[in-house]
Amino acid sequence: MSEHTGDWAPADFEHHGRELLATIRQHFEQVRDVPVARPYDAAELMGRLDVDLPEQGEEFPRILTDTWEKVVPDLVHWNHPGFHGYFSTCASFPGMLAETMTAALNVNSMLWKTSPSASALEQVVLRWLAELAGYPSEADGLLVGGASLATLYALGAARDAALSYDVREEGMSGPHARVARIYTSDQAHSSVDKAAITLGIGLRNVVKIPSDDQYRMRPDLLEEAIARDLAAGCVPVAVVATVGTTSVAAADPLEPISDICRRFGVWLHVDAAYGGLFAFSSRMSGAAEDVSVGDSLVVNPQKTLFVPLDSTALYCKRRGVLANTYRLVPEYLTSVHTGGTFDFMDLSPQLGRGFRALKLWWVMRSFGRSGLQSRLDYAMQLADKLRQLAADDPNWQCPAPSRYPLVCLRYLPQDGTASDAKAVDDLNARIVTELNNSGEAFVSHSVIRDGYVVRVSLANIHTTGQDIERLWSVLNRTAKMCR
């Protein structure tokens, strides 16, 4: 320890940093031998970790050893090439190093003056991301801590823009309050519901528009719902359309939805957290939805551009509207702005803000546009490989094809062992459980119109074609065991 500060001396920091990096290097060199997850007993886990705070400081090698022996084994390894659950966020090596530097600098980008370079760099990476997604780069934007928060912030601004009174002063129960409505697909993410709860709109006023046979929002039913609510005196606050739905990675038809929103004067928020940044993949071949029609947009580089958690971009074409909702400046936060500068704290409820831009800057510069594109193309290629394997096997179905690297599989053995839909659902649920318990891979599930499906997400920078073959082998071995 340093005699004067009580912290490690810089030389000790470097030494321990080398120890840590060596351990991480060894982990990734042997990562395919590491279980993605393993069964655990919660009481045993807590008993192992829940000890008294040591009275005296401990040496770093012991802390590192305990971390690797007591903590790491019972993590679910999202950064594993065999992790295919949920949306398989992953961290590339440039992003990992950037996180280290970000922690070392520990700056707060709440005001421009509190860290000018951090604010400037955030504007740069926001422009880069907007260009990749096809959204106007002059839109207001900021980096936030997840797509759910981005949707909440966008819908907060949409609510205030839609209501004819000052919600900031009167709240949702003021004397001029009217019933506010949000419209979204029956396939939309639960973050829309949570936003309605948080904003005082209420779950009852989230109108779920049925989807078509490809799990896309039906514009005709959206138009009917808005017209019906207007006639009843309700206020349509926003429509939330999704590009890359959670269950099957469907994309709502943005052009007709945006036409309806324009005619009725309703805010369109595009939740493209998953699908938005695949727009510049060459394998999309111009088939990507045009997210630029949205009044606001969320894209998630932590899901698709190999940037460590958390890193999400929120954009709003209606310049100044986010600030109209969230800007609140007490005297101790006042500052003078010159040269087009502004304070990111004005665009959301959050005050203290970490330096998220650095890891984006490092990752995007390390790979470049073509490198990012090729890696997204490769993820889509791996998904096509898995779909083809399923198509060639009569015991497997792929009931909800998607352009994105998300594959829904349903095991339906042709020998008659699964005689009804419930039995098939139960069988597929056992497959997911047993596969995840094996440690060889990790998947998640969903329930769609065809029933319970094994849901496989493929966007990890560490995953290769051999990993897909290994996954397919494990899936089949597990399926036969579960029959």
Tab-separated table of C-alpha atoms in Angstrom:
chain	number	residue	atom	x	y	z
A	1	MET	CA	0.000	0.000	0.000
A	2	SER	CA	1.088	3.557	-0.645
A	3	GLU	CA	2.142	5.249	2.612
A	4	HIS	CA	0.436	8.526	1.727
A	5	THR	CA	-2.844	7.528	0.092
A	6	GLY	CA	-3.732	4.150	1.528
A	7	ASP	CA	-4.322	2.843	-1.990
A	8	TRP	CA	-2.028	0.573	-3.936
A	9	ALA	CA	1.082	2.223	-5.244
A	10	PRO	CA	0.961	2.636	-9.056
A	11	ALA	CA	3.654	-0.014	-9.446
A	12	ASP	CA	1.566	-2.464	-7.398
A	13	PHE	CA	-1.440	-1.638	-9.556
A	14	GLU	CA	0.511	-2.520	-12.697
A	15	HIS	CA	1.799	-5.747	-11.141
A	16	HIS	CA	-1.657	-6.883	-10.041
A	17	GLY	CA	-3.067	-5.804	-13.385
A	18	ARG	CA	-0.647	-8.133	-15.116
A	19	GLU	CA	-1.758	-10.935	-12.793
A	20	LEU	CA	-5.368	-10.283	-13.689
A	21	LEU	CA	-4.740	-10.058	-17.439
A	22	ALA	CA	-2.754	-13.300	-17.334
A	23	THR	CA	-5.668	-15.002	-15.601
A	24	ILE	CA	-8.159	-13.642	-18.125
A	25	ARG	CA	-5.916	-14.681	-20.993
A	26	GLN	CA	-5.753	-18.219	-19.646
A	27	HIS	CA	-9.524	-18.241	-19.246
A	28	PHE	CA	-10.106	-17.384	-22.902
A	29	GLU	CA	-7.432	-19.754	-24.147
A	30	GLN	CA	-9.310	-22.584	-22.410
A	31	VAL	CA	-12.823	-21.140	-22.537
A	32	ARG	CA	-14.356	-24.070	-24.450
A	33	ASP	CA	-13.413	-26.316	-21.549
A	34	VAL	CA	-15.228	-24.027	-19.104
A	35	PRO	CA	-18.908	-24.869	-18.403
A	36	VAL	CA	-21.147	-22.095	-19.713
A	37	ALA	CA	-23.273	-22.601	-16.598
A	38	ARG	CA	-23.708	-25.291	-13.982
A	39	PRO	CA	-26.424	-26.365	-11.557
A	40	TYR	CA	-26.082	-24.760	-8.152
A	41	ASP	CA	-27.564	-24.836	-4.696
A	42	ALA	CA	-28.466	-21.313	-3.601
A	43	ALA	CA	-27.904	-22.029	0.095
A	44	GLU	CA	-24.480	-23.525	-0.578
A	45	LEU	CA	-23.563	-20.614	-2.840
A	46	MET	CA	-24.544	-18.024	-0.240
A	47	GLY	CA	-22.753	-19.976	2.482
A	48	ARG	CA	-19.599	-19.948	0.417
A	49	LEU	CA	-19.692	-16.208	-0.246
A	50	ASP	CA	-21.524	-14.647	2.687
A	51	VAL	CA	-18.706	-14.228	5.215
A	52	ASP	CA	-17.848	-11.348	7.522
A	53	LEU	CA	-16.023	-8.344	6.147
A	54	PRO	CA	-12.322	-8.864	6.945
A	55	GLU	CA	-10.986	-6.560	9.620
A	56	GLN	CA	-7.690	-6.061	7.799
A	57	GLY	CA	-7.124	-5.668	4.092
A	58	GLU	CA	-6.239	-8.821	2.193
A	59	GLU	CA	-3.592	-9.348	-0.435
A	60	PHE	CA	-4.702	-9.170	-4.058
A	61	PRO	CA	-3.494	-12.663	-5.081
A	62	ARG	CA	-5.811	-14.170	-2.464
A	63	ILE	CA	-8.725	-12.006	-3.637
A	64	LEU	CA	-8.083	-12.981	-7.256
A	65	THR	CA	-7.833	-16.671	-6.362
A	66	ASP	CA	-11.058	-16.550	-4.357
A	67	THR	CA	-12.779	-14.777	-7.236
A	68	TRP	CA	-11.761	-17.470	-9.686
A	69	GLU	CA	-12.505	-20.367	-7.337
A	70	LYS	CA	-15.614	-19.144	-5.499
A	71	VAL	CA	-17.346	-16.665	-7.803
A	72	VAL	CA	-16.550	-17.450	-11.435
A	73	PRO	CA	-17.683	-21.123	-11.420
A	74	ASP	CA	-21.284	-20.166	-10.608
A	75	LEU	CA	-21.553	-17.351	-13.081
A	76	VAL	CA	-23.428	-17.834	-16.329
A	77	HIS	CA	-20.707	-17.039	-18.820
A	78	TRP	CA	-22.342	-14.641	-21.255
A	79	ASN	CA	-18.973	-14.088	-22.924
A	80	HIS	CA	-18.614	-17.800	-23.730
A	81	PRO	CA	-18.770	-19.020	-27.363
A	82	GLY	CA	-21.385	-21.559	-26.232
A	83	PHE	CA	-23.709	-18.965	-24.710
A	84	HIS	CA	-26.769	-18.599	-26.949
A	85	GLY	CA	-29.416	-17.406	-24.501
A	86	TYR	CA	-31.573	-14.284	-24.536
A	87	PHE	CA	-29.694	-11.831	-26.786
A	88	SER	CA	-26.112	-13.021	-26.577
A	89	THR	CA	-24.308	-9.853	-25.604
A	90	CYS	CA	-20.554	-10.234	-25.662
A	91	ALA	CA	-17.447	-8.197	-24.936
A	92	SER	CA	-14.559	-8.021	-27.363
A	93	PHE	CA	-11.001	-7.622	-26.112
A	94	PRO	CA	-10.724	-3.931	-27.126
A	95	GLY	CA	-13.918	-3.301	-25.154
A	96	MET	CA	-12.544	-5.075	-22.092
A	97	LEU	CA	-9.425	-2.937	-22.092
A	98	ALA	CA	-11.460	0.210	-22.630
A	99	GLU	CA	-13.508	-0.621	-19.545
A	100	THR	CA	-10.298	-0.781	-17.554
A	101	MET	CA	-9.209	2.640	-18.741
A	102	THR	CA	-12.693	4.058	-18.158
A	103	ALA	CA	-12.606	2.836	-14.563
A	104	ALA	CA	-9.124	4.266	-14.078
A	105	LEU	CA	-10.124	7.720	-15.339
A	106	ASN	CA	-13.479	7.569	-13.491
A	107	VAL	CA	-14.862	10.710	-15.120
A	108	ASN	CA	-18.441	11.952	-14.884
A	109	SER	CA	-19.913	13.229	-18.135
A	110	MET	CA	-23.005	14.825	-16.641
A	111	LEU	CA	-21.986	18.347	-17.738
A	112	TRP	CA	-19.844	19.352	-20.653
A	113	LYS	CA	-17.493	21.159	-18.285
A	114	THR	CA	-17.122	18.140	-15.978
A	115	SER	CA	-15.328	16.252	-18.754
A	116	PRO	CA	-15.262	17.974	-22.159
A	117	SER	CA	-13.538	15.131	-24.024
A	118	ALA	CA	-16.018	12.565	-22.726
A	119	SER	CA	-18.960	14.656	-23.947
A	120	ALA	CA	-17.314	15.353	-27.289
A	121	LEU	CA	-16.453	11.692	-27.789
A	122	GLU	CA	-20.025	10.683	-26.941
A	123	GLN	CA	-21.240	12.917	-29.757
A	124	VAL	CA	-18.765	11.299	-32.146
A	125	VAL	CA	-19.745	7.696	-31.405
A	126	LEU	CA	-23.418	8.616	-31.454
A	127	ARG	CA	-22.937	9.982	-34.965
A	128	TRP	CA	-21.111	6.819	-36.020
A	129	LEU	CA	-23.858	4.593	-34.636
A	130	ALA	CA	-26.600	6.683	-36.236
A	131	GLU	CA	-24.895	6.365	-39.611
A	132	LEU	CA	-24.631	2.576	-39.229
A	133	ALA	CA	-28.312	2.297	-38.279
A	134	GLY	CA	-29.502	4.746	-40.952
A	135	TYR	CA	-30.851	7.373	-38.547
A	136	PRO	CA	-30.331	11.146	-38.921
A	137	SER	CA	-27.008	11.935	-37.259
A	138	GLU	CA	-28.177	15.441	-36.300
A	139	ALA	CA	-30.805	13.995	-33.939
A	140	ASP	CA	-30.482	14.508	-30.226
A	141	GLY	CA	-28.853	11.464	-28.692
A	142	LEU	CA	-27.171	10.042	-25.628
A	143	LEU	CA	-25.757	6.805	-24.283
A	144	VAL	CA	-27.801	5.177	-21.529
A	145	GLY	CA	-27.686	2.074	-19.372
A	146	GLY	CA	-29.899	-0.256	-21.389
A	147	ALA	CA	-32.699	-0.369	-23.946
A	148	SER	CA	-35.413	-0.497	-21.286
A	149	LEU	CA	-34.271	2.862	-19.926
A	150	ALA	CA	-34.015	4.272	-23.443
A	151	THR	CA	-37.625	3.331	-24.153
A	152	LEU	CA	-38.709	4.787	-20.813
A	153	TYR	CA	-36.971	8.085	-21.521
A	154	ALA	CA	-38.385	8.291	-25.054
A	155	LEU	CA	-41.926	7.560	-23.909
A	156	GLY	CA	-41.601	10.124	-21.126
A	157	ALA	CA	-40.837	12.772	-23.726
A	158	ALA	CA	-43.633	11.457	-25.975
A	159	ARG	CA	-46.115	11.654	-23.093
A	160	ASP	CA	-45.238	15.279	-22.339
A	161	ALA	CA	-45.397	16.204	-26.033
A	162	ALA	CA	-48.808	14.575	-26.487
A	163	LEU	CA	-50.657	15.940	-23.461
A	164	SER	CA	-52.079	19.427	-23.672
A	165	TYR	CA	-51.073	20.506	-20.173
A	166	ASP	CA	-47.844	20.814	-18.209
A	167	VAL	CA	-47.233	17.286	-16.940
A	168	ARG	CA	-44.014	18.398	-15.241
A	169	GLU	CA	-46.035	20.647	-12.944
A	170	GLU	CA	-49.403	18.909	-12.641
A	171	GLY	CA	-48.452	15.246	-13.004
A	172	MET	CA	-50.671	12.583	-14.475
A	173	SER	CA	-53.463	13.203	-11.959
A	174	GLY	CA	-53.744	16.951	-12.514
A	175	PRO	CA	-57.063	18.705	-13.141
A	176	HIS	CA	-56.615	18.468	-16.917
A	177	ALA	CA	-55.599	14.814	-16.963
A	178	ARG	CA	-56.962	12.554	-19.701
A	179	VAL	CA	-56.508	8.880	-20.415
A	180	ALA	CA	-53.203	8.403	-22.246
A	181	ARG	CA	-52.577	5.427	-24.513
A	182	ILE	CA	-49.469	3.645	-25.795
A	183	TYR	CA	-49.734	1.215	-28.711
A	184	THR	CA	-47.394	-1.655	-29.383
A	185	SER	CA	-47.350	-5.164	-30.786
A	186	ASP	CA	-48.328	-8.243	-28.822
A	187	GLN	CA	-44.697	-9.271	-29.475
A	188	ALA	CA	-43.162	-6.126	-27.946
A	189	HIS	CA	-40.634	-6.218	-25.136
A	190	SER	CA	-41.841	-5.930	-21.546
A	191	SER	CA	-39.942	-2.644	-21.243
A	192	VAL	CA	-42.930	-0.918	-22.875
A	193	ASP	CA	-45.189	-2.153	-20.080
A	194	LYS	CA	-42.647	-1.130	-17.442
A	195	ALA	CA	-42.408	2.336	-18.971
A	196	ALA	CA	-46.194	2.688	-18.796
A	197	ILE	CA	-46.097	1.718	-15.114
A	198	THR	CA	-43.282	4.155	-14.339
A	199	LEU	CA	-44.815	7.046	-16.268
A	200	GLY	CA	-48.205	6.723	-14.567
A	201	ILE	CA	-49.937	5.687	-17.789
A	202	GLY	CA	-50.728	2.222	-16.478
A	203	LEU	CA	-50.754	-1.241	-17.953
A	204	ARG	CA	-54.445	-0.958	-18.789
A	205	ASN	CA	-53.579	1.771	-21.272
A	206	VAL	CA	-50.951	-0.190	-23.169
A	207	VAL	CA	-52.860	-1.331	-26.246
A	208	LYS	CA	-51.402	-4.578	-27.608
A	209	ILE	CA	-51.919	-4.726	-31.365
A	210	PRO	CA	-52.158	-8.292	-32.709
A	211	SER	CA	-49.351	-9.475	-34.953
A	212	ASP	CA	-49.619	-11.262	-38.287
A	213	ASP	CA	-48.496	-14.764	-39.194
A	214	GLN	CA	-44.887	-13.525	-39.236
A	215	TYR	CA	-45.182	-11.967	-35.761
A	216	ARG	CA	-45.229	-8.383	-37.108
A	217	MET	CA	-47.575	-5.689	-35.877
A	218	ARG	CA	-50.672	-5.338	-38.067
A	219	PRO	CA	-50.944	-1.705	-39.266
A	220	ASP	CA	-54.653	-2.035	-40.085
A	221	LEU	CA	-55.489	-2.972	-36.499
A	222	LEU	CA	-53.221	-0.219	-35.191
A	223	GLU	CA	-55.109	2.357	-37.220
A	224	GLU	CA	-58.449	1.055	-35.946
A	225	ALA	CA	-57.264	1.194	-32.334
A	226	ILE	CA	-56.023	4.775	-32.557
A	227	ALA	CA	-59.188	5.964	-34.291
A	228	ARG	CA	-61.352	4.218	-31.694
A	229	ASP	CA	-59.441	5.802	-28.799
A	230	LEU	CA	-59.586	9.272	-30.305
A	231	ALA	CA	-63.331	8.939	-30.670
A	232	ALA	CA	-63.516	7.955	-26.995
A	233	GLY	CA	-61.549	11.028	-25.894
A	234	CYS	CA	-58.275	9.255	-25.128
A	235	VAL	CA	-54.872	10.730	-25.985
A	236	PRO	CA	-52.615	8.540	-28.156
A	237	VAL	CA	-49.154	9.147	-26.710
A	238	ALA	CA	-46.955	6.918	-28.824
A	239	VAL	CA	-46.656	3.830	-30.959
A	240	VAL	CA	-43.731	1.533	-30.145
A	241	ALA	CA	-42.635	-0.543	-33.140
A	242	THR	CA	-39.989	-3.236	-32.834
A	243	VAL	CA	-37.162	-4.232	-35.155
A	244	GLY	CA	-35.961	-7.551	-33.805
A	245	THR	CA	-38.603	-8.825	-31.382
A	246	THR	CA	-37.415	-10.782	-28.384
A	247	SER	CA	-39.091	-14.108	-29.086
A	248	VAL	CA	-38.479	-14.548	-32.819
A	249	ALA	CA	-36.590	-11.436	-34.060
A	250	ALA	CA	-39.452	-10.210	-36.219
A	251	ALA	CA	-39.465	-6.667	-37.601
A	252	ASP	CA	-42.626	-4.583	-37.566
A	253	PRO	CA	-43.438	-2.903	-40.929
A	254	LEU	CA	-42.212	0.603	-40.188
A	255	GLU	CA	-43.338	2.371	-43.344
A	256	PRO	CA	-47.098	1.792	-43.001
A	257	ILE	CA	-46.889	2.241	-39.229
A	258	SER	CA	-45.108	5.578	-39.659
A	259	ASP	CA	-47.729	6.693	-42.199
A	260	ILE	CA	-50.453	6.053	-39.622
A	261	CYS	CA	-48.508	7.915	-36.952
A	262	ARG	CA	-48.039	10.917	-39.222
A	263	ARG	CA	-51.732	11.066	-40.128
A	264	PHE	CA	-52.813	10.936	-36.492
A	265	GLY	CA	-49.936	13.060	-35.172
A	266	VAL	CA	-48.684	10.275	-32.885
A	267	TRP	CA	-45.069	9.817	-31.786
A	268	LEU	CA	-43.360	6.729	-33.234
A	269	HIS	CA	-40.685	5.135	-31.075
A	270	VAL	CA	-38.647	2.407	-32.777
A	271	ASP	CA	-37.248	-0.238	-30.470
A	272	ALA	CA	-34.418	-1.506	-32.681
A	273	ALA	CA	-32.280	-2.524	-29.723
A	274	TYR	CA	-31.494	-5.847	-31.352
A	275	GLY	CA	-32.155	-5.416	-35.064
A	276	GLY	CA	-31.194	-1.813	-35.730
A	277	LEU	CA	-27.455	-2.217	-36.184
A	278	PHE	CA	-27.803	-5.191	-38.518
A	279	ALA	CA	-28.963	-2.664	-41.113
A	280	PHE	CA	-25.429	-2.249	-42.430
A	281	SER	CA	-24.783	-5.968	-42.693
A	282	SER	CA	-24.252	-6.919	-46.324
A	283	ARG	CA	-26.438	-9.982	-45.789
A	284	MET	CA	-29.480	-7.799	-45.180
A	285	SER	CA	-29.281	-6.808	-48.873
A	286	GLY	CA	-31.371	-3.677	-48.438
A	287	ALA	CA	-34.096	-5.617	-46.593
A	288	ALA	CA	-33.691	-3.798	-43.285
A	289	GLU	CA	-36.551	-1.643	-42.040
A	290	ASP	CA	-35.946	2.111	-42.359
A	291	VAL	CA	-35.574	3.187	-38.729
A	292	SER	CA	-35.223	6.840	-39.757
A	293	VAL	CA	-39.029	7.140	-39.792
A	294	GLY	CA	-39.077	6.988	-35.995
A	295	ASP	CA	-39.366	10.108	-33.876
A	296	SER	CA	-37.101	8.264	-31.461
A	297	LEU	CA	-34.909	5.207	-31.755
A	298	VAL	CA	-32.987	2.845	-29.513
A	299	VAL	CA	-30.121	0.664	-30.750
A	300	ASN	CA	-27.965	-1.527	-28.575
A	301	PRO	CA	-24.286	-1.914	-29.481
A	302	GLN	CA	-23.902	-4.079	-26.386
A	303	LYS	CA	-26.057	-6.670	-28.176
A	304	THR	CA	-24.529	-6.536	-31.633
A	305	LEU	CA	-21.239	-4.605	-31.783
A	306	PHE	CA	-19.256	-6.547	-29.171
A	307	VAL	CA	-19.241	-3.690	-26.658
A	308	PRO	CA	-19.291	-4.622	-22.941
A	309	LEU	CA	-22.383	-4.007	-20.842
A	310	ASP	CA	-23.785	-1.507	-20.599
A	311	SER	CA	-23.972	0.616	-23.716
A	312	THR	CA	-27.210	1.695	-25.410
A	313	ALA	CA	-27.895	4.620	-27.727
A	314	LEU	CA	-31.117	6.646	-27.632
A	315	TYR	CA	-31.934	9.124	-30.407
A	316	CYS	CA	-34.726	11.643	-30.884
A	317	LYS	CA	-35.382	13.522	-34.138
A	318	ARG	CA	-37.559	16.042	-32.341
A	319	ARG	CA	-34.737	18.276	-31.261
A	320	GLY	CA	-35.114	19.708	-27.777
A	321	VAL	CA	-38.041	17.504	-26.740
A	322	LEU	CA	-35.990	15.260	-24.438
A	323	ALA	CA	-34.629	18.380	-22.745
A	324	ASN	CA	-38.156	19.807	-22.421
A	325	THR	CA	-39.035	16.804	-20.296
A	326	TYR	CA	-35.836	16.194	-18.328
A	327	ARG	CA	-33.884	19.449	-18.094
A	328	LEU	CA	-33.766	20.719	-14.516
A	329	VAL	CA	-30.783	22.821	-13.515
A	330	PRO	CA	-30.252	23.834	-9.881
A	331	GLU	CA	-27.745	26.577	-9.231
A	332	TYR	CA	-24.921	24.202	-8.347
A	333	LEU	CA	-25.164	22.634	-11.807
A	334	THR	CA	-25.317	25.804	-13.887
A	335	SER	CA	-22.670	26.316	-16.542
A	336	VAL	CA	-21.870	28.543	-19.504
A	337	HIS	CA	-22.061	27.022	-22.992
A	338	THR	CA	-20.106	28.141	-26.021
A	339	GLY	CA	-19.387	26.627	-29.400
A	340	GLY	CA	-22.483	24.444	-29.532
A	341	THR	CA	-21.762	22.610	-26.275
A	342	PHE	CA	-24.538	21.228	-24.084
A	343	ASP	CA	-24.984	19.019	-21.019
A	344	PHE	CA	-25.983	15.388	-21.459
A	345	MET	CA	-27.710	15.468	-18.064
A	346	ASP	CA	-30.463	17.527	-19.729
A	347	LEU	CA	-31.562	14.625	-21.966
A	348	SER	CA	-32.550	12.071	-19.303
A	349	PRO	CA	-33.318	11.830	-15.567
A	350	GLN	CA	-29.777	10.613	-14.855
A	351	LEU	CA	-27.252	13.056	-13.421
A	352	GLY	CA	-24.020	11.157	-12.812
A	353	ARG	CA	-23.005	9.467	-16.062
A	354	GLY	CA	-20.075	7.159	-16.706
A	355	PHE	CA	-17.749	7.457	-19.695
A	356	ARG	CA	-19.556	4.920	-21.904
A	357	ALA	CA	-18.295	6.449	-25.126
A	358	LEU	CA	-14.708	5.286	-24.706
A	359	LYS	CA	-15.411	1.565	-25.091
A	360	LEU	CA	-17.518	2.246	-28.165
A	361	TRP	CA	-14.756	4.386	-29.626
A	362	TRP	CA	-12.127	1.714	-29.010
A	363	VAL	CA	-14.211	-1.168	-30.364
A	364	MET	CA	-15.422	0.681	-33.453
A	365	ARG	CA	-11.954	1.948	-34.279
A	366	SER	CA	-10.353	-1.440	-33.632
A	367	PHE	CA	-12.609	-3.231	-36.134
A	368	GLY	CA	-13.632	-0.409	-38.461
A	369	ARG	CA	-16.813	-0.344	-40.498
A	370	SER	CA	-15.808	-3.284	-42.687
A	371	GLY	CA	-14.643	-5.348	-39.722
A	372	LEU	CA	-17.898	-4.792	-37.843
A	373	GLN	CA	-19.866	-5.602	-40.963
A	374	SER	CA	-17.976	-8.839	-41.606
A	375	ARG	CA	-18.517	-9.970	-38.025
A	376	LEU	CA	-22.256	-9.300	-38.238
A	377	ASP	CA	-22.339	-11.125	-41.572
A	378	TYR	CA	-20.604	-14.071	-39.944
A	379	ALA	CA	-23.148	-14.224	-37.119
A	380	MET	CA	-25.944	-14.323	-39.682
A	381	GLN	CA	-24.068	-17.022	-41.592
A	382	LEU	CA	-23.835	-19.135	-38.425
A	383	ALA	CA	-27.586	-18.763	-37.901
A	384	ASP	CA	-28.238	-19.903	-41.464
A	385	LYS	CA	-25.991	-22.900	-40.825
A	386	LEU	CA	-28.039	-23.879	-37.773
A	387	ARG	CA	-31.319	-23.396	-39.654
A	388	GLN	CA	-30.058	-25.633	-42.432
A	389	LEU	CA	-29.058	-28.337	-39.970
A	390	ALA	CA	-32.584	-28.223	-38.559
A	391	ALA	CA	-34.159	-28.250	-42.026
A	392	ASP	CA	-32.194	-31.385	-42.924
A	393	ASP	CA	-33.373	-33.253	-39.814
A	394	PRO	CA	-37.008	-34.445	-39.789
A	395	ASN	CA	-37.091	-34.351	-35.977
A	396	TRP	CA	-36.529	-30.606	-35.789
A	397	GLN	CA	-38.610	-27.650	-36.894
A	398	CYS	CA	-37.681	-23.997	-37.322
A	399	PRO	CA	-41.160	-22.496	-36.895
A	400	ALA	CA	-40.358	-18.761	-37.032
A	401	PRO	CA	-37.629	-17.943	-39.570
A	402	SER	CA	-35.907	-14.585	-39.152
A	403	ARG	CA	-33.395	-12.542	-41.119
A	404	TYR	CA	-31.462	-12.000	-37.898
A	405	PRO	CA	-29.124	-14.434	-36.124
A	406	LEU	CA	-31.815	-15.694	-33.781
A	407	VAL	CA	-33.045	-19.247	-34.377
A	408	CYS	CA	-36.156	-20.795	-32.824
A	409	LEU	CA	-36.050	-24.591	-32.835
A	410	ARG	CA	-38.729	-27.097	-31.841
A	411	TYR	CA	-37.967	-30.772	-31.390
A	412	LEU	CA	-40.751	-32.963	-32.743
A	413	PRO	CA	-39.611	-36.596	-32.945
A	414	GLN	CA	-41.177	-38.488	-35.806
A	415	ASP	CA	-41.338	-41.842	-33.997
A	416	GLY	CA	-44.582	-40.970	-32.248
A	417	THR	CA	-43.136	-40.536	-28.747
A	418	ALA	CA	-44.572	-37.044	-28.566
A	419	SER	CA	-48.249	-37.523	-29.295
A	420	ASP	CA	-49.714	-34.119	-28.499
A	421	ALA	CA	-48.764	-30.456	-28.291
A	422	LYS	CA	-48.399	-30.408	-24.500
A	423	ALA	CA	-46.138	-33.437	-24.579
A	424	VAL	CA	-43.994	-31.734	-27.214
A	425	ASP	CA	-43.871	-28.554	-25.137
A	426	ASP	CA	-42.793	-30.515	-22.067
A	427	LEU	CA	-40.157	-32.344	-24.082
A	428	ASN	CA	-38.660	-29.118	-25.421
A	429	ALA	CA	-38.672	-27.593	-21.940
A	430	ARG	CA	-36.720	-30.598	-20.645
A	431	ILE	CA	-34.247	-30.210	-23.507
A	432	VAL	CA	-33.559	-26.590	-22.506
A	433	THR	CA	-33.139	-27.486	-18.847
A	434	GLU	CA	-30.881	-30.463	-19.440
A	435	LEU	CA	-28.782	-28.717	-22.061
A	436	ASN	CA	-28.171	-25.742	-19.772
A	437	ASN	CA	-27.354	-28.061	-16.863
A	438	SER	CA	-24.785	-29.854	-19.015
A	439	GLY	CA	-22.558	-26.779	-19.150
A	440	GLU	CA	-21.770	-27.480	-22.809
A	441	ALA	CA	-24.014	-24.688	-24.064
A	442	PHE	CA	-26.661	-22.293	-22.811
A	443	VAL	CA	-29.915	-21.409	-24.560
A	444	SER	CA	-33.157	-19.734	-23.569
A	445	HIS	CA	-36.731	-20.382	-24.634
A	446	SER	CA	-39.933	-18.757	-25.694
A	447	VAL	CA	-43.529	-19.802	-26.243
A	448	ILE	CA	-44.897	-18.829	-29.635
A	449	ARG	CA	-47.988	-19.918	-31.568
A	450	ASP	CA	-46.390	-23.236	-32.452
A	451	GLY	CA	-45.625	-23.856	-28.791
A	452	TYR	CA	-42.516	-24.006	-26.634
A	453	VAL	CA	-39.332	-23.370	-28.646
A	454	VAL	CA	-35.621	-23.621	-27.975
A	455	ARG	CA	-34.327	-20.132	-28.639
A	456	VAL	CA	-30.730	-19.805	-29.912
A	457	SER	CA	-29.070	-16.394	-30.193
A	458	LEU	CA	-25.916	-16.112	-32.297
A	459	ALA	CA	-24.070	-12.813	-32.104
A	460	ASN	CA	-21.056	-13.620	-29.964
A	461	ILE	CA	-17.742	-12.570	-31.458
A	462	HIS	CA	-16.107	-15.697	-30.002
A	463	THR	CA	-18.536	-18.183	-31.609
A	464	THR	CA	-17.354	-20.147	-34.664
A	465	GLY	CA	-18.792	-22.688	-37.061
A	466	GLN	CA	-17.302	-25.470	-34.932
A	467	ASP	CA	-19.259	-24.138	-31.965
A	468	ILE	CA	-22.473	-24.434	-34.007
A	469	GLU	CA	-21.648	-28.032	-34.884
A	470	ARG	CA	-20.941	-28.714	-31.218
A	471	LEU	CA	-24.236	-27.083	-30.224
A	472	TRP	CA	-26.139	-29.152	-32.783
A	473	SER	CA	-24.548	-32.330	-31.489
A	474	VAL	CA	-25.388	-31.450	-27.880
A	475	LEU	CA	-28.959	-30.521	-28.825
A	476	ASN	CA	-29.544	-33.860	-30.490
A	477	ARG	CA	-27.877	-35.857	-27.747
A	478	THR	CA	-29.923	-34.041	-25.125
A	479	ALA	CA	-33.157	-34.418	-27.117
A	480	LYS	CA	-32.717	-38.186	-27.381
A	481	MET	CA	-31.955	-38.409	-23.674
A	482	CYS	CA	-35.118	-36.455	-22.809
A	483	ARG	CA	-37.498	-38.538	-24.927
